[in-house]
Tab-separated table of C-alpha atoms and ligand atoms in Angstrom:
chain	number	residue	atom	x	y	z
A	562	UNK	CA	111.691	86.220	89.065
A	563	UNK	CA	114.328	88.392	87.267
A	564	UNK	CA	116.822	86.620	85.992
A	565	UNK	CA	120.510	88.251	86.006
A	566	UNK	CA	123.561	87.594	83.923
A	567	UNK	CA	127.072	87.755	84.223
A	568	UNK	CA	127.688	91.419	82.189
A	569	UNK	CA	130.424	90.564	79.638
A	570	UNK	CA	132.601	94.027	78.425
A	571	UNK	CA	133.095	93.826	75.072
A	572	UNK	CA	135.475	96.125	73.288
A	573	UNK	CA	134.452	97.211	70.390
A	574	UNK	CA	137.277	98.568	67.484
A	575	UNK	CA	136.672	101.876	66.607
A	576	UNK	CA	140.005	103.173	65.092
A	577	UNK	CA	143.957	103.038	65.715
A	578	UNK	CA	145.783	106.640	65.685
A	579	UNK	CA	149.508	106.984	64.909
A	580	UNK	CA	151.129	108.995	67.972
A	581	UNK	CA	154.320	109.999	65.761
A	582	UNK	CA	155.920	112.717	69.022
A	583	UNK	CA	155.989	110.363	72.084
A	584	UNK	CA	158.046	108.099	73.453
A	585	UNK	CA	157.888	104.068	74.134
A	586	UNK	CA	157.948	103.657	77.908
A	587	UNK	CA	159.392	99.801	76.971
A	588	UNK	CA	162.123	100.811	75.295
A	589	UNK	CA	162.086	104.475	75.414
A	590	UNK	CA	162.182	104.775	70.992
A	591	UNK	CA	160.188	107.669	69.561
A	592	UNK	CA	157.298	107.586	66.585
A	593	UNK	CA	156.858	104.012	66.799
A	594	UNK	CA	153.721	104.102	68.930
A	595	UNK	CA	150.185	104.220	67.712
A	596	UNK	CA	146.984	103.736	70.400
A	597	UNK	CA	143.738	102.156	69.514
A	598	UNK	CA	140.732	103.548	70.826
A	599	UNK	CA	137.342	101.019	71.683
A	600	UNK	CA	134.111	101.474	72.262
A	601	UNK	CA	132.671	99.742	75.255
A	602	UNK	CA	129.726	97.206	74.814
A	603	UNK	CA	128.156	95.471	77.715
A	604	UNK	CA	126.167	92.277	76.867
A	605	UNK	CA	124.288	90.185	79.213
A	606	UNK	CA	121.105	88.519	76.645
A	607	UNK	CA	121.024	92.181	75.482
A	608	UNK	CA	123.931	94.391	74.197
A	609	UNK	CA	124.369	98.090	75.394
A	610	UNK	CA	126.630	100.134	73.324
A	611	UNK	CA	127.956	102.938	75.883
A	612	UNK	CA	129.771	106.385	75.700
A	613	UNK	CA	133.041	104.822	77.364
A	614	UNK	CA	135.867	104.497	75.112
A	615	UNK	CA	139.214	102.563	76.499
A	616	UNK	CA	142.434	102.396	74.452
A	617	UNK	CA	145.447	100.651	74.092
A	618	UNK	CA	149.059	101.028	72.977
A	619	UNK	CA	150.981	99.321	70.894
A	620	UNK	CA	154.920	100.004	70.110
A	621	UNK	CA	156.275	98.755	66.570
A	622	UNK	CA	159.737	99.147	67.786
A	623	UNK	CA	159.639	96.483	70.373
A	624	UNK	CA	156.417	94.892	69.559
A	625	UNK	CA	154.979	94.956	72.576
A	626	UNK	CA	151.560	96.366	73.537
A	627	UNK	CA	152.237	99.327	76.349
A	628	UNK	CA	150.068	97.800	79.208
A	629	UNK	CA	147.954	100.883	80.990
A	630	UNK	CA	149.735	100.529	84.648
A	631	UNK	CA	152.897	101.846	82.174
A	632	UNK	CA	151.556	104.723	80.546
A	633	UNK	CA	153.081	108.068	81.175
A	634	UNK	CA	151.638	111.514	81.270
A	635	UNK	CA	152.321	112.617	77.446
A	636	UNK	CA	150.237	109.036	76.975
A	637	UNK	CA	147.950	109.671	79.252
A	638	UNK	CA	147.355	113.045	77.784
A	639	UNK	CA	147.283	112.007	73.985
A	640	UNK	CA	144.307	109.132	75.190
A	641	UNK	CA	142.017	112.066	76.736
A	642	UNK	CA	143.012	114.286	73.919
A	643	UNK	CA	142.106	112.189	71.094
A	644	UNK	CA	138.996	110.369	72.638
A	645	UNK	CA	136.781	113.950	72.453
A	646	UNK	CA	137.439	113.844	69.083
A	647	UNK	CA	135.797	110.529	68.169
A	648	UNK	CA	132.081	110.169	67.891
A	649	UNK	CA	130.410	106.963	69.112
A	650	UNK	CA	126.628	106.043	68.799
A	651	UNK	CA	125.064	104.847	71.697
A	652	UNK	CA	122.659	101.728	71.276
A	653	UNK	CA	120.839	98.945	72.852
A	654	UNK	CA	119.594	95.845	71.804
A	655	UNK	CA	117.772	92.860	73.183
A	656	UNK	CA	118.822	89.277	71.917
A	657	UNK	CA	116.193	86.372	71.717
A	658	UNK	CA	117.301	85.411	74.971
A	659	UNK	CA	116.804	88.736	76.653
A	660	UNK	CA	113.595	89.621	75.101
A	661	UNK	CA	112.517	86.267	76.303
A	662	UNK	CA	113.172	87.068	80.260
A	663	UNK	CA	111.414	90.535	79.622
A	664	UNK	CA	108.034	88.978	78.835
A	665	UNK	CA	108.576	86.688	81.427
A	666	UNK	CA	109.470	88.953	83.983
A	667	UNK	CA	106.384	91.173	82.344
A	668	UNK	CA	104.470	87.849	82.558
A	669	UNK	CA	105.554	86.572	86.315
A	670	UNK	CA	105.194	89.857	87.758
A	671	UNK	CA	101.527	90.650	85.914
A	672	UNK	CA	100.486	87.438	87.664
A	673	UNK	CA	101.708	88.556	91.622
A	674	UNK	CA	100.024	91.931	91.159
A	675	UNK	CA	96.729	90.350	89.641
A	676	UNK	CA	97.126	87.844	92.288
A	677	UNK	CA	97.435	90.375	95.112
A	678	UNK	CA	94.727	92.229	93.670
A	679	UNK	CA	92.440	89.951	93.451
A	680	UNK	CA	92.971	89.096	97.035
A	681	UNK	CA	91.934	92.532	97.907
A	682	UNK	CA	89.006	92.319	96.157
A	683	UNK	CA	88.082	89.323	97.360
A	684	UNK	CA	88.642	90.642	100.982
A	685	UNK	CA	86.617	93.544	99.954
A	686	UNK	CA	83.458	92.083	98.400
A	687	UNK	CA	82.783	88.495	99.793
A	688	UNK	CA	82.276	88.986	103.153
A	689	UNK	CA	84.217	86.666	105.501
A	690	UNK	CA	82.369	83.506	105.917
A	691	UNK	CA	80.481	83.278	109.395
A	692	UNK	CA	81.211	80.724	111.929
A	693	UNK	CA	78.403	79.530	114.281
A	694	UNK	CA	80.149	81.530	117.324
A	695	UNK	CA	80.338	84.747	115.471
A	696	UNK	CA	76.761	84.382	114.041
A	697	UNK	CA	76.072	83.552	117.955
A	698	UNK	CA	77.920	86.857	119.296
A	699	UNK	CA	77.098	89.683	116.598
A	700	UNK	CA	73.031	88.329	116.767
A	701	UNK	CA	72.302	87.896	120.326
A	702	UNK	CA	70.999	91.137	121.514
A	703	UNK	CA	69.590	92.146	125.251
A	704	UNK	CA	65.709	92.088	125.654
A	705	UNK	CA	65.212	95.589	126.801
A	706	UNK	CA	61.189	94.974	126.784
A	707	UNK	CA	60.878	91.300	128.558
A	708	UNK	CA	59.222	88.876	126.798
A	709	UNK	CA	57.411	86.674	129.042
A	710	UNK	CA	58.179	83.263	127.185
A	711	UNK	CA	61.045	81.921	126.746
A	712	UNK	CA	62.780	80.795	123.411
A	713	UNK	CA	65.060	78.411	122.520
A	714	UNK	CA	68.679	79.948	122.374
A	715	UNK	CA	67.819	82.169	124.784
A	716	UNK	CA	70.328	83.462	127.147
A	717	UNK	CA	69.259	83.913	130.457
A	718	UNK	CA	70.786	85.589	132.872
A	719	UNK	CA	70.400	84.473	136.344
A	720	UNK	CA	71.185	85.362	139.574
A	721	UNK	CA	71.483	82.430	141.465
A	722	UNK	CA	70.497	82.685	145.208
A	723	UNK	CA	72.586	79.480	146.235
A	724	UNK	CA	75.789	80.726	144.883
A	725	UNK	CA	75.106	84.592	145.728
A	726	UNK	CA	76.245	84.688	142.311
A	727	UNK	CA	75.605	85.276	138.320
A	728	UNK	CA	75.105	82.920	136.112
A	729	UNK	CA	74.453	82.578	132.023
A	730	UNK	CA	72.245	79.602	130.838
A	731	UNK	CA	71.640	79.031	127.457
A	732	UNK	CA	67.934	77.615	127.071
A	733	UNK	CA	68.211	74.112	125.124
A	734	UNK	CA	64.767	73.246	124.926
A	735	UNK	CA	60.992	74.555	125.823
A	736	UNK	CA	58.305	72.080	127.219
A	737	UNK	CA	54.970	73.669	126.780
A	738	UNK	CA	53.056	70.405	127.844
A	739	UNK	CA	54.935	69.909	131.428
A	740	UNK	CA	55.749	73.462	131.627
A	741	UNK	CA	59.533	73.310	131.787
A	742	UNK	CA	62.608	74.500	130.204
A	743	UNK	CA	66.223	72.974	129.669
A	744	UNK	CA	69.369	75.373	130.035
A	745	UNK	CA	72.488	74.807	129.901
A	746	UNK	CA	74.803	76.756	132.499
A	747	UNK	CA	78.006	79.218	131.132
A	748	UNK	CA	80.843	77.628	132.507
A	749	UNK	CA	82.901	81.147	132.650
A	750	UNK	CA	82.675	83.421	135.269
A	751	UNK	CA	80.234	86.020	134.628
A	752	UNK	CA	80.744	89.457	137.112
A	753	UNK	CA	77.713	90.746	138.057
A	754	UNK	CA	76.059	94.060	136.850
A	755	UNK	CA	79.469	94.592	134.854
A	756	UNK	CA	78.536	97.398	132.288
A	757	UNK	CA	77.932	97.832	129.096
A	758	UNK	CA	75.555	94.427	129.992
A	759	UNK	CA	75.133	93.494	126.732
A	760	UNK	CA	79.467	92.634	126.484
A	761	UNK	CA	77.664	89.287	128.819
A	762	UNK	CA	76.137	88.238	125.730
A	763	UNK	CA	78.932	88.007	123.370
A	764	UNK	CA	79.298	84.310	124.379
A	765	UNK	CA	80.746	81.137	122.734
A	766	UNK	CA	78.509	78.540	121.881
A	767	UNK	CA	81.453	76.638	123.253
A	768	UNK	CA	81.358	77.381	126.454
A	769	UNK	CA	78.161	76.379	127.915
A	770	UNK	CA	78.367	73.139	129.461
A	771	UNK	CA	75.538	70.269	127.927
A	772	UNK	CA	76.520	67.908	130.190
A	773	UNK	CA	75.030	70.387	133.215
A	774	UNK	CA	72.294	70.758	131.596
A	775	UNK	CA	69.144	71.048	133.729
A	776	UNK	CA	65.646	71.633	133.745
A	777	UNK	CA	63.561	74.572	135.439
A	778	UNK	CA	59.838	75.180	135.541
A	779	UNK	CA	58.240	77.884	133.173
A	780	UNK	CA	56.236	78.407	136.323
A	781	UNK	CA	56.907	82.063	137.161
A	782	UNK	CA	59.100	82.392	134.418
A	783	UNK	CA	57.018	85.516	133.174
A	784	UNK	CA	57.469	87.327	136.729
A	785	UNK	CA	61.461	86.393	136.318
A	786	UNK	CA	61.806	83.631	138.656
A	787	UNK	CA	63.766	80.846	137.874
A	788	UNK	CA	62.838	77.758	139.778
A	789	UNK	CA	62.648	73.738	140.003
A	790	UNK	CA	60.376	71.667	138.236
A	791	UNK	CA	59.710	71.368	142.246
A	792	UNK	CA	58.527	74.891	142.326
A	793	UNK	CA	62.028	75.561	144.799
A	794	UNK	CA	63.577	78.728	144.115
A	795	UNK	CA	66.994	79.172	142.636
A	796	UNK	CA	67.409	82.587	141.483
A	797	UNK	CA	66.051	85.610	139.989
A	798	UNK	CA	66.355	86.450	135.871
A	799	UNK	CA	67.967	89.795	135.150
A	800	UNK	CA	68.489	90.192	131.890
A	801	UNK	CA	67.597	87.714	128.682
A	802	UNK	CA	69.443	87.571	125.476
A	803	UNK	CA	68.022	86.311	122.073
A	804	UNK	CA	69.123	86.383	118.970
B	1994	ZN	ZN1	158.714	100.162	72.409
């Protein structure tokens, strides 16, 4: 948040010196000038008193004041000389107002950092919740030993001898009583023997197509053949999947 203000310059009386040996660049008259010296305050819902001192002149002969743009050297001079010798004391301050947009800065910008902190943490510690796919692709793992029955979510790899060609089925369902199996094919592309082999498992649960779904005989399943309920071939298993 951090609210700014316009930064009034205050000008703060300090003291008034008579300047009795120069001369009024108004009317040119001698040892009627004095100069006023101020101390600089700046004030925006606080109040800073600073080092700076300005001055101005003022002639009693004309009664004018001697604006700046019209000061000559010996003036000039005479401002620098007699500003060392005046002491000022620095200070600041913080009105109601000001103190009230420090806390809430304090206050707003507490709450980001706690905010963004938390969010880290929270990134950090609760792990990211799961979706189905991801479960899917980090669990499913190649059988390296084959196991000679099948299980549901099983991914089968097949290589089919119709198509000369690879292709992923998902097993949907077992049928112990008429010895069969639904699977449902990948509808991707899968490239055949493309290593590592287990990449062919990181599949979406997406992308296998139920409405192809089909059913095979367990017959021969155990010696990796993949076959009809008709006991016709149509391809050879070469790898299985499983979560
Ligand atoms: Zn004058």
């Amino acid at each position: 948040m951090i609210v700014v203000n316009r930064v009034n310059k205050n000008h703060l009386f300090l003291q008034t010196v008579q300047a009795p040996d120069l001369i009024c660049p108004l009317c040119a008259n001698k040892g009627k000038l004095e100069m006023s010296f101020y101390q600089i305050q700046l004030e925006a819902g606080w109040e800073r008193n600073t080092r700076q001192i300005s001055g101005s002149v003022y002639c009693h002969q004309c009664n004018q004041d001697v604006p700046i743009v019209r000061w000559d050297s010996a003036l000039d001079t005479f401002f620098i000389t007699e500003k060392e010798t005046i002491m000022v004391s620095t200070s600041f301050k913080t009105g109601t107002k000001g103190k009230v947009l420090i806390w809430l800065n304090i206050v707003f910008f507490g709450a980001v950092i706690l905010f963004l902190a938390g969010l880290f943490i929270y990134h950090r510690v609760v792990p990211r919740p799961k979706t189905a796919d991801d479960r899917y692709k980090n669990e499913q793992v190649l059988l390296t030993r084959y196991t000679a029955g099948p299980q549901t979510g099983d991914i089968v790899k097949v290589y089919r001898f119709d198509s000369s060609s690879m292709v992923m089925y998902q097993i949907t369902a077992i049928d112990h009583g008429t010895k069969t199996i639904k699977a449902e094919p990948y509808t991707k592309t899968v490239i055949p023997d493309t290593p590592p082999i287990t990449k062919e498992a990181t599949l979406a649960l997406t992308d296998f197509d139920s409405s192809k779904e089909a059913i095979f005989s367990l017959h021969d399943y155990e010696n990796r053949m993949f076959n009809t309920p008709n006991g016709e071939r149509v391809g050879n298993i070469s790898a299985v999947f499983r979560k």
